[in-house]
Coordinates of C-alpha atoms and ligand atoms in Angstrom, one line a residue:
Chain O
X108 CA 29.9 12.3 59.2
X109 CA 29.9 8.6 58.1
X110 CA 31.4 8.1 54.7
X111 CA 29.0 6.6 52.2
X112 CA 31.2 5.3 49.4
X113 CA 34.6 4.2 50.4
X114 CA 37.3 3.3 48.0
X115 CA 40.6 2.1 49.5
X116 CA 43.8 1.3 47.7
X117 CA 42.0 0.1 44.7
X118 CA 43.9 -1.2 41.7
X119 CA 42.4 -2.2 38.4
X120 CA 44.2 -4.1 35.7
X121 CA 43.0 -5.7 32.5
X122 CA 44.4 -8.8 30.9
X123 CA 45.1 -7.9 27.3
X124 CA 46.9 -9.7 24.4
X125 CA 50.0 -7.6 25.2
X126 CA 49.9 -8.7 28.8
X127 CA 48.5 -7.1 32.0
X128 CA 47.5 -3.5 31.6
X129 CA 47.3 -1.5 34.8
X130 CA 44.6 1.1 34.3
X131 CA 44.1 2.4 37.8
X132 CA 46.2 2.1 40.9
X133 CA 46.3 3.4 44.5
X134 CA 42.8 4.9 44.2
X135 CA 41.6 6.3 47.6
X136 CA 38.3 8.2 47.7
X137 CA 35.7 8.6 50.4
X138 CA 32.3 10.1 49.4
X139 CA 29.8 11.6 51.9
X140 CA 26.1 11.1 51.5
X141 CA 24.6 13.9 49.4
X142 CA 27.9 14.9 47.9
X143 CA 28.3 15.7 44.3
X144 CA 31.6 14.4 42.9
X145 CA 32.9 14.9 39.4
X146 CA 35.7 12.8 37.9
X147 CA 37.8 14.7 35.3
X148 CA 40.9 13.8 33.4
X149 CA 42.2 13.3 29.9
X150 CA 40.7 10.7 27.6
X151 CA 41.7 7.2 28.4
X152 CA 42.9 7.9 32.0
X153 CA 40.3 5.5 33.5
X154 CA 37.3 7.6 34.5
X155 CA 34.8 5.2 33.1
X156 CA 36.7 2.3 34.7
X157 CA 36.5 4.0 38.1
X158 CA 32.8 4.7 37.6
X159 CA 32.1 1.1 36.5
X160 CA 33.9 -0.1 39.6
X161 CA 31.6 1.8 41.8
X162 CA 28.7 0.6 39.8
X163 CA 29.8 -3.0 40.3
X164 CA 30.1 -3.6 36.6
X165 CA 33.8 -4.3 37.1
X166 CA 35.6 -6.0 40.0
X167 CA 38.8 -4.4 41.2
X168 CA 41.9 -6.5 41.0
X169 CA 43.0 -5.2 44.4
X170 CA 41.7 -3.0 47.2
X171 CA 38.4 -2.5 49.0
X172 CA 35.3 -0.9 47.7
X173 CA 32.4 -0.3 50.1
X174 CA 29.0 1.3 49.6
X175 CA 27.0 2.0 52.8
X176 CA 29.6 -0.2 54.7
X177 CA 28.9 -3.2 52.5
X178 CA 31.3 -4.6 49.9
X179 CA 30.4 -3.8 46.3
X180 CA 30.0 -7.3 44.9
X181 CA 28.0 -6.4 41.8
X182 CA 25.5 -3.9 40.5
X183 CA 22.6 -3.1 42.8
X184 CA 19.5 -1.0 42.8
X185 CA 21.1 1.3 45.4
X186 CA 23.4 2.6 42.6
X187 CA 21.6 4.0 39.6
X188 CA 23.7 4.3 36.4
X189 CA 23.2 6.8 33.6
X190 CA 25.2 5.5 30.6
X191 CA 27.2 7.7 28.3
X192 CA 25.2 6.6 25.3
X193 CA 21.8 6.5 27.1
X194 CA 21.4 2.8 26.5
X195 CA 17.6 2.8 26.2
X196 CA 16.1 -0.3 24.8
X197 CA 14.8 0.7 21.3
X198 CA 11.8 -1.7 21.3
X199 CA 10.3 -0.2 24.5
X200 CA 8.6 3.2 24.8
X201 CA 10.0 5.8 27.2
X202 CA 7.4 4.7 29.7
X203 CA 8.3 1.0 29.4
X204 CA 12.0 1.7 29.6
X205 CA 11.6 3.5 33.0
X206 CA 8.9 1.0 34.1
X207 CA 11.4 -1.9 33.7
X208 CA 13.6 -0.3 36.4
X209 CA 10.7 0.6 38.7
X210 CA 9.2 -2.9 38.4
X211 CA 12.5 -4.4 39.4
X212 CA 12.9 -2.3 42.6
X213 CA 9.4 -1.9 43.8
X214 CA 7.5 -4.7 42.0
X215 CA 7.4 -6.9 45.1
X216 CA 5.9 -4.4 47.4
X217 CA 3.7 -2.1 45.4
X218 CA 0.6 -2.4 43.3
X219 CA 0.5 -2.0 39.5
X220 CA -1.0 1.4 39.8
X221 CA 1.7 2.6 42.2
X222 CA 4.3 1.3 39.8
X223 CA 2.8 3.2 36.9
X224 CA 2.6 6.3 39.0
X225 CA 6.2 6.1 40.0
X226 CA 7.1 5.7 36.4
X227 CA 5.1 8.8 35.4
X228 CA 6.6 10.8 38.3
X229 CA 10.1 9.9 37.2
X230 CA 9.3 11.1 33.6
X231 CA 7.6 14.2 34.9
X232 CA 10.8 15.0 36.9
X233 CA 12.7 15.4 33.6
X234 CA 9.7 17.1 31.9
X235 CA 9.0 14.2 29.5
X236 CA 5.4 13.4 30.4
X237 CA 4.3 14.3 26.9
X238 CA 6.7 11.8 25.4
X239 CA 6.0 8.8 27.6
X240 CA 4.5 6.7 24.8
X241 CA 7.2 7.5 22.2
X242 CA 9.9 5.2 21.2
X243 CA 13.6 6.2 21.7
X244 CA 14.1 6.7 17.9
X245 CA 11.2 9.1 17.9
X246 CA 12.8 11.6 20.4
X247 CA 15.9 13.8 20.3
X248 CA 19.3 13.0 21.8
X249 CA 18.7 15.3 24.8
X250 CA 15.3 13.7 25.5
X251 CA 16.9 10.2 25.3
X252 CA 19.5 11.3 27.8
X253 CA 16.7 12.6 30.1
X254 CA 14.9 9.3 29.9
X255 CA 18.1 7.6 30.9
X256 CA 18.3 9.9 33.9
X257 CA 14.6 9.3 34.7
X258 CA 15.3 5.6 34.6
X259 CA 18.2 5.9 37.0
X260 CA 16.3 8.2 39.3
X261 CA 13.1 6.1 39.3
X262 CA 14.9 3.4 41.3
X263 CA 15.5 6.0 44.0
X264 CA 19.1 5.0 44.2
X265 CA 21.3 6.2 47.1
X266 CA 24.1 7.0 44.6
X267 CA 23.6 8.2 41.1
X268 CA 26.5 7.3 38.8
X269 CA 26.7 9.2 35.5
X270 CA 29.3 8.6 32.7
X271 CA 29.5 11.8 30.6
X272 CA 25.7 12.1 30.6
X273 CA 25.7 15.3 28.6
X274 CA 28.8 14.7 26.6
X275 CA 27.1 14.2 23.2
X276 CA 24.7 17.1 23.5
X277 CA 24.9 20.7 22.2
X278 CA 25.8 23.5 24.5
X279 CA 22.2 24.8 25.0
X280 CA 20.7 21.4 25.8
X281 CA 23.5 20.6 28.0
X282 CA 23.1 23.8 30.0
X283 CA 19.4 23.1 30.3
X284 CA 20.0 19.6 31.6
X285 CA 22.7 20.7 34.0
X286 CA 20.2 23.2 35.6
X287 CA 17.6 20.4 35.9
X288 CA 20.0 18.0 37.3
X289 CA 21.0 20.6 40.0
X290 CA 17.3 21.0 40.9
X291 CA 16.6 17.2 41.0
X292 CA 19.7 16.5 43.1
X293 CA 18.8 19.3 45.5
X294 CA 15.3 17.8 45.8
X295 CA 16.2 14.2 46.1
X296 CA 19.5 14.8 48.1
X297 CA 21.2 12.0 46.0
X298 CA 24.8 11.3 46.2
X299 CA 26.2 11.8 42.7
X300 CA 29.4 10.6 41.0
X301 CA 29.7 12.1 37.5
X302 CA 32.3 11.7 34.8
X303 CA 32.9 14.8 32.7
X304 CA 35.5 16.3 30.4
X305 CA 33.9 19.7 30.7
X306 CA 35.6 22.0 33.1
X307 CA 32.7 24.5 33.5
X308 CA 30.3 21.6 34.1
X309 CA 32.6 20.2 36.8
X310 CA 32.9 23.5 38.7
X311 CA 29.2 24.4 38.3
X312 CA 27.9 21.1 39.6
X313 CA 30.4 19.7 42.0
X314 CA 31.1 19.8 45.7
X315 CA 34.5 18.2 44.9
X316 CA 36.3 17.7 41.7
X317 CA 38.5 14.6 41.5
X318 CA 41.2 15.2 39.0
X319 CA 42.9 12.1 37.6
X320 CA 46.5 11.8 36.3
X321 CA 47.2 10.3 32.9
X322 CA 47.2 6.6 32.4
X323 CA 48.5 4.0 32.3
X324 CA 48.4 3.3 36.0
X325 CA 46.4 6.5 36.5
X326 CA 45.5 7.7 40.0
X327 CA 43.9 10.6 41.7
X328 CA 46.1 13.6 41.2
X329 CA 44.3 16.3 43.2
X330 CA 40.9 16.8 44.7
X331 CA 39.5 20.3 44.5
X332 CA 36.8 21.4 46.9
X333 CA 34.3 23.7 45.2
X334 CA 33.0 25.9 48.0
X335 CA 30.6 28.0 46.0
X336 CA 27.3 28.4 47.8
X337 CA 24.3 26.5 46.5
X338 CA 22.0 26.9 44.7
X339 CA 24.3 28.1 41.9
X340 CA 23.4 30.2 39.0
X341 CA 25.4 30.0 35.9
X342 CA 24.8 33.6 34.9
X343 CA 25.9 34.9 38.4
X344 CA 28.9 32.7 38.4
X345 CA 30.1 34.1 35.0
X346 CA 31.3 37.2 36.9
X347 CA 32.4 35.5 40.1
X348 CA 36.1 35.8 40.8
X349 CA 36.2 32.7 43.0
X350 CA 34.5 30.7 40.3
X351 CA 37.1 31.7 37.9
X352 CA 40.0 30.9 40.2
X353 CA 38.5 27.4 40.8
X354 CA 38.1 27.0 37.0
X355 CA 41.7 28.1 36.6
X356 CA 42.9 25.5 39.1
X357 CA 41.3 22.7 37.1
X358 CA 42.6 24.0 33.8
X359 CA 46.1 24.3 35.3
X360 CA 46.0 20.7 36.5
X361 CA 44.7 19.4 33.1
X362 CA 46.9 21.5 30.8
X363 CA 50.1 22.0 32.8
X364 CA 50.6 19.4 35.4
X365 CA 49.0 16.6 33.3
X366 CA 49.6 18.0 29.8
X367 CA 49.1 15.3 27.2
X368 CA 52.3 14.6 25.5
X369 CA 51.9 15.7 21.9
X370 CA 50.5 12.6 20.2
Chain F
X884 CA 1.5 15.4 -12.4
X885 CA 5.1 15.5 -13.3
X886 CA 5.9 13.6 -10.1
X887 CA 3.5 10.8 -11.0
X888 CA 5.0 10.6 -14.5
X889 CA 8.5 10.4 -12.9
X890 CA 7.3 7.7 -10.5
X891 CA 5.9 5.7 -13.4
X892 CA 9.0 6.1 -15.4
X893 CA 11.2 5.0 -12.6
X894 CA 9.2 2.2 -11.0
X895 CA 7.1 0.6 -13.7
X896 CA 8.7 1.2 -17.1
X897 CA 12.0 -0.8 -16.5
X898 CA 10.3 -3.9 -15.2
X899 CA 7.7 -3.8 -18.0
X900 CA 10.4 -3.5 -20.6
X901 CA 12.2 -6.5 -19.0
X902 CA 9.1 -8.6 -19.0
X903 CA 8.3 -7.7 -22.6
X904 CA 11.8 -8.5 -23.7
X905 CA 11.6 -11.9 -21.9
X906 CA 8.4 -12.8 -23.6
X907 CA 9.8 -11.7 -26.9
X908 CA 12.9 -13.9 -26.5
X909 CA 10.7 -16.8 -25.3
X910 CA 8.5 -16.6 -28.4
X911 CA 11.6 -16.4 -30.6
X912 CA 13.0 -19.5 -29.1
X913 CA 9.6 -21.3 -29.5
X914 CA 9.4 -20.2 -33.1
X915 CA 12.7 -21.8 -33.9
X916 CA 11.0 -25.2 -33.9
X917 CA 11.5 -27.9 -31.3
X918 CA 9.0 -28.8 -28.6
X919 CA 9.1 -25.6 -26.6
X920 CA 5.6 -24.0 -26.5
X921 CA 5.4 -20.2 -26.9
X922 CA 3.9 -17.7 -24.4
X923 CA 0.4 -17.7 -26.0
X924 CA 0.0 -21.4 -26.1
X925 CA 1.2 -21.6 -22.5
X926 CA -1.3 -18.9 -21.5
X927 CA -4.2 -20.7 -23.1
X928 CA -3.2 -23.9 -21.3
X929 CA -2.9 -22.0 -18.0
X930 CA -6.4 -20.5 -18.4
X931 CA -7.8 -24.1 -18.8
X932 CA -5.7 -25.4 -15.9
X933 CA -6.7 -22.6 -13.4
X934 CA -10.4 -22.7 -14.4
X935 CA -10.7 -25.9 -12.3
X936 CA -7.8 -25.9 -9.8
X937 CA -9.5 -28.2 -7.2
X938 CA -10.8 -31.2 -9.1
X939 CA -10.0 -34.7 -7.7
X940 CA -10.2 -37.6 -10.1
X941 CA -7.8 -40.1 -8.7
X942 CA -5.2 -39.9 -5.9
X943 CA -2.6 -39.2 -8.6
X944 CA -4.7 -36.9 -10.7
X945 CA -5.8 -33.8 -8.9
X946 CA -6.1 -30.1 -9.6
X947 CA -3.1 -27.7 -9.6
X948 CA -4.5 -26.0 -6.5
X949 CA -4.3 -29.3 -4.5
X950 CA -0.8 -29.9 -5.7
X951 CA 0.3 -26.4 -4.5
X952 CA -1.5 -26.8 -1.2
X953 CA 0.1 -30.2 -0.5
X954 CA 3.6 -28.8 -1.2
X955 CA 2.9 -25.7 0.9
X956 CA 1.7 -28.0 3.7
X957 CA 4.9 -30.1 3.6
X958 CA 7.0 -27.0 3.7
X959 CA 4.9 -25.6 6.5
X960 CA 5.3 -28.7 8.7
X961 CA 9.0 -29.3 8.0
X962 CA 9.8 -25.6 8.4
X963 CA 7.6 -25.3 11.5
X964 CA 9.4 -28.2 13.2
X965 CA 12.7 -26.7 12.2
X966 CA 11.8 -23.4 13.8
X967 CA 10.6 -25.2 16.9
X968 CA 13.9 -26.8 17.4
X969 CA 16.3 -24.5 15.6
X970 CA 15.4 -21.2 17.2
X971 CA 15.7 -22.3 20.9
X972 CA 18.9 -24.2 19.9
X973 CA 20.2 -21.1 18.3
X974 CA 19.5 -19.1 21.5
X975 CA 21.3 -21.6 23.6
X976 CA 24.3 -21.8 21.2
X977 CA 24.5 -18.0 21.1
X978 CA 24.3 -17.6 24.9
X979 CA 26.6 -20.4 26.1
X980 CA 30.1 -20.5 24.6
X981 CA 30.6 -24.1 25.6
X982 CA 27.6 -25.2 23.6
X983 CA 28.7 -23.1 20.7
X984 CA 32.2 -24.7 20.6
X985 CA 30.6 -28.1 21.1
X986 CA 28.2 -27.8 18.2
X987 CA 30.1 -25.7 15.7
X988 CA 32.1 -28.5 14.0
X989 CA 29.0 -30.5 13.5
X990 CA 27.0 -27.6 12.2
X991 CA 29.7 -26.4 9.8
X992 CA 30.1 -29.9 8.5
X993 CA 26.5 -30.7 7.9
X994 CA 25.3 -27.3 6.7
X995 CA 26.9 -27.5 3.2
X996 CA 25.4 -31.0 2.5
X997 CA 22.8 -30.9 -0.2
X998 CA 19.4 -31.4 1.4
X999 CA 18.5 -34.1 -1.0
X1000 CA 21.3 -36.3 0.3
X1001 CA 19.2 -36.6 3.5
X1002 CA 16.3 -38.1 1.6
X1003 CA 17.4 -41.8 1.7
X1004 CA 17.9 -41.5 5.5
X1005 CA 14.4 -40.1 5.8
X1006 CA 13.0 -43.0 3.7
X1007 CA 15.0 -45.5 5.7
X1008 CA 13.8 -44.1 9.1
X1009 CA 10.2 -43.2 8.3
X1010 CA 9.6 -45.9 5.6
X1011 CA 7.1 -43.6 3.9
X1012 CA 7.5 -40.9 1.2
X1013 CA 5.6 -38.1 2.8
X1014 CA 7.5 -37.9 6.2
X1015 CA 10.7 -38.3 4.2
X1016 CA 10.0 -35.2 2.2
X1017 CA 9.1 -33.3 5.3
X1018 CA 12.3 -34.5 6.9
X1019 CA 14.3 -33.1 4.0
X1020 CA 12.6 -29.7 4.4
X1021 CA 13.3 -29.8 8.1
X1022 CA 16.9 -30.5 7.7
X1023 CA 17.4 -27.9 5.0
X1024 CA 15.7 -25.1 6.9
X1025 CA 17.1 -25.8 10.3
X1026 CA 20.6 -24.5 9.6
X1027 CA 19.9 -20.9 8.7
X1028 CA 17.6 -20.7 11.8
X1029 CA 20.2 -22.0 14.2
X1030 CA 23.0 -20.0 12.7
X1031 CA 21.2 -16.6 12.4
X1032 CA 19.5 -16.8 15.8
X1033 CA 22.9 -17.7 17.4
X1034 CA 24.5 -14.8 15.6
X1035 CA 21.8 -12.4 16.8
X1036 CA 22.4 -13.4 20.4
X1037 CA 26.1 -13.1 20.0
X1038 CA 25.8 -9.6 18.5
X1039 CA 23.8 -8.4 21.5
X1040 CA 25.4 -5.0 22.4
X1041 CA 27.3 -5.1 25.7
X1042 CA 25.4 -1.9 26.5
X1043 CA 22.1 -3.8 26.8
X1044 CA 23.7 -6.4 28.9
X1045 CA 25.0 -3.7 31.2
X1046 CA 21.5 -2.3 31.5
X1047 CA 20.3 -5.7 32.5
X1048 CA 23.0 -6.0 35.1
X1049 CA 22.5 -2.5 36.5
X1050 CA 18.7 -3.0 36.7
X1051 CA 19.4 -6.5 38.1
X1052 CA 16.9 -8.1 35.8
X1053 CA 15.9 -11.7 36.2
X1054 CA 16.9 -14.2 33.6
X1055 CA 13.3 -14.3 32.4
X1056 CA 13.1 -10.5 32.0
X1057 CA 16.5 -10.5 30.3
X1058 CA 15.1 -13.0 27.8
X1059 CA 11.7 -11.3 27.2
X1060 CA 12.8 -7.7 27.3
X1061 CA 16.3 -7.7 25.9
X1062 CA 17.5 -11.0 24.4
X1063 CA 14.4 -11.9 22.4
X1064 CA 13.6 -8.4 20.9
X1065 CA 17.3 -7.8 20.1
X1066 CA 17.6 -11.1 18.3
X1067 CA 14.3 -10.9 16.5
X1068 CA 15.5 -9.2 13.4
X1069 CA 18.3 -11.8 13.0
X1070 CA 15.8 -14.6 13.7
X1071 CA 13.5 -13.3 10.9
X1072 CA 16.5 -13.2 8.5
X1073 CA 17.1 -16.9 9.4
X1074 CA 13.4 -17.7 8.8
X1075 CA 13.4 -15.9 5.5
X1076 CA 16.5 -17.8 4.3
X1077 CA 15.0 -21.1 5.6
X1078 CA 11.6 -20.6 3.8
X1079 CA 13.5 -19.8 0.6
X1080 CA 15.6 -22.9 0.8
X1081 CA 12.6 -25.0 1.8
X1082 CA 10.6 -23.9 -1.1
X1083 CA 13.6 -24.5 -3.4
X1084 CA 14.0 -28.0 -2.1
X1085 CA 10.4 -29.2 -2.0
X1086 CA 10.1 -29.4 -5.8
X1087 CA 13.2 -31.7 -6.1
X1088 CA 12.2 -33.8 -3.1
X1089 CA 8.7 -34.4 -4.4
X1090 CA 10.0 -35.3 -7.8
X1091 CA 11.8 -38.2 -6.0
X1092 CA 9.1 -39.2 -3.6
X1093 CA 6.0 -38.8 -5.6
X1094 CA 2.5 -38.2 -4.2
X1095 CA 0.4 -35.1 -4.6
X1096 CA 2.6 -32.0 -4.8
X1097 CA 3.9 -29.4 -7.3
X1098 CA 7.2 -31.2 -7.7
X1099 CA 5.6 -34.5 -8.5
X1100 CA 3.2 -32.8 -10.8
X1101 CA 6.1 -31.4 -12.8
X1102 CA 7.5 -34.9 -13.1
X1103 CA 4.1 -36.4 -14.1
X1104 CA 3.6 -33.8 -16.8
X1105 CA 7.0 -34.6 -18.1
X1106 CA 6.0 -38.2 -18.4
X1107 CA 2.8 -37.0 -20.2
X1108 CA 5.1 -34.7 -22.4
X1109 CA 2.9 -31.8 -21.5
X1110 CA 5.5 -29.1 -21.7
X1111 CA 3.1 -26.2 -21.2
X1112 CA 2.2 -27.5 -17.8
X1113 CA 5.9 -27.7 -16.9
X1114 CA 6.4 -24.1 -17.8
X1115 CA 3.3 -23.1 -15.9
X1116 CA 4.6 -25.0 -12.9
X1117 CA 7.9 -23.1 -13.1
X1118 CA 6.0 -19.8 -13.0
X1119 CA 3.8 -21.0 -10.1
X1120 CA 6.8 -22.1 -8.1
X1121 CA 8.5 -18.8 -8.8
X1122 CA 5.5 -16.6 -7.9
X1123 CA 4.8 -18.5 -4.7
X1124 CA 8.4 -18.2 -3.7
X1125 CA 8.3 -14.5 -4.3
X1126 CA 5.1 -14.1 -2.3
X1127 CA 6.6 -16.0 0.7
X1128 CA 9.7 -13.8 0.5
X1129 CA 7.6 -10.6 0.3
X1130 CA 5.5 -11.6 3.2
X1131 CA 8.5 -12.2 5.4
X1132 CA 10.2 -9.0 4.3
X1133 CA 7.0 -7.2 5.4
X1134 CA 7.1 -8.9 8.8
X1135 CA 10.8 -8.1 9.2
X1136 CA 10.1 -4.4 8.5
X1137 CA 7.6 -4.4 11.2
X1138 CA 10.2 -5.5 13.7
X1139 CA 13.2 -3.4 12.7
X1140 CA 14.1 -0.8 15.3
Ligands
ATP1182 N1 38.0 -4.1 29.1 C1 39.2 -3.6 28.9 N2 40.3 -4.3 28.5 C2 41.5 -3.7 28.4 N3 41.7 -2.4 28.6 C3 40.7 -1.7 29.0 C4 39.4 -2.2 29.1 N4 38.6 -1.2 29.5 C5 39.4 -0.1 29.6 N5 40.6 -0.3 29.2 C6 41.8 0.6 29.2 O1 41.8 1.3 30.4 C7 42.1 2.7 30.2 C8 41.0 3.5 30.8 O2 39.8 3.4 30.1 P1 38.5 4.2 30.4 O3 37.4 3.8 29.5 O4 38.2 4.1 31.9 O5 39.0 5.7 30.1 P2 38.2 7.1 30.2 O6 38.9 7.9 31.2 O7 36.7 6.8 30.5 O8 38.3 7.7 28.8 P3 37.3 8.6 27.9 O9 37.3 10.0 28.5 O10 37.8 8.6 26.6 O11 35.9 7.9 28.0 C9 42.2 2.8 28.7 O12 43.6 2.9 28.4 C10 41.6 1.6 28.1 O13 42.2 1.3 26.9
MG1183 MG1 34.9 7.0 29.4

């Protein structure tokens, strides 16, 4: 099968006051269409950096980055981004926040009514039709995160990039949104790259888990293929021996092979 | 019932005590001889003055209402012109680092200059008192608008700019949907500061330039040795300044997210 996102020999360094800081090096990753990839690793290892590289918000200092065989030269509507802190515009309603994205992608080809319908559909997908005229400060953290997801999905991106989208949420809301995300991804067949620090989340959602070594000059340590059948059910998995062995493999990587030196 | 009492005690009693104390000290000072009229005398005089605020006898002898309106008019024009130039300038200075570095020495040098120092330049260039007064208002209110607008643009969170980049918004959309709304609260602070200074400066400017206006009126009444009127003018200036401030605070509240 043709690879969709290709990352070859990518290196990323930042110019800082103390000199050049190499954040990532020798990153090689190929992602199939429809694949669900999670990036996991200790804090500060460069997960967000890698995601921002794919998003086109950062440019690699070295190496090749392709999306659908074209070089990633900047952000584009083919890659929807869900930010860690939702990043909704506080002066726009939920509807307007999503509409801004819809308008940009489909504004030239579709009528006003069609644009409004797309916006409503995106909000319905995350079960927020009732809140479409509310402002971000009027809704809960989980709802904001869902609007952020709706905004990214509304652009019908080929790749969905998410930076710890559920990181700041309580366990119940998080589980609920994970279930919804699984359904949405199954329905839209999107390719997903998601940063997480939650081992259970990684195993539950992923086709492959990309485990990163500690920085500086972090790279991909191991890639774990999660061959659990889909659709997955969190309750059934709780007693699944294979699930636990996969989970154990990730934990071993994080806490033995890449154990953080006591700070 | 108890709540209402508590509300009264907390919000109304202290200011009322303050005002009463102020009036008491004032009448004490007035009692002590000298030319200072007391509160009652001033009040009587104010009643007479405000019973006919819009008379017009001669160009130099008009009702207090006209004087206030003329002053407000000058402030409005000078301030409006400053907003028209200062706000767009602030946006550009905030957005383009080059422009920022280019203008910053000039702005930091001219900002601390007393607005009245610009009056002779105004008189020289416009050769008339009225535009010169407006010019002074303009120059005194443009700095806070430039500086606060530019600060608002500079403080724009990187997150919002990332949203703009990811959604690939056009420059126009970035301006209307992100830059402008994000900067608005800062801009309103600049406007509030500017109006405050403008109103502060207009009295002094009019004293120097003459014509109809509250500042010149104060000067005129000083020449007539009508001290009650001077005290009334002080209150009028204070109350109008307070109203302008309250109005802008109200507007700013409307636009805080
Ligand atoms: N703009 C920058 N300039 C300099 N250094 C940077 C910059 N952005 C990131 N870094 C450094 O690169 C490294 C990786 O940062 P990154 O944000 O990608 O980590 P992360 O894996 O996402 O961490 P976390 O899990 O805490 O979000 C860190 O050491 C960070 O200090
Ligand atoms: Mg991060």
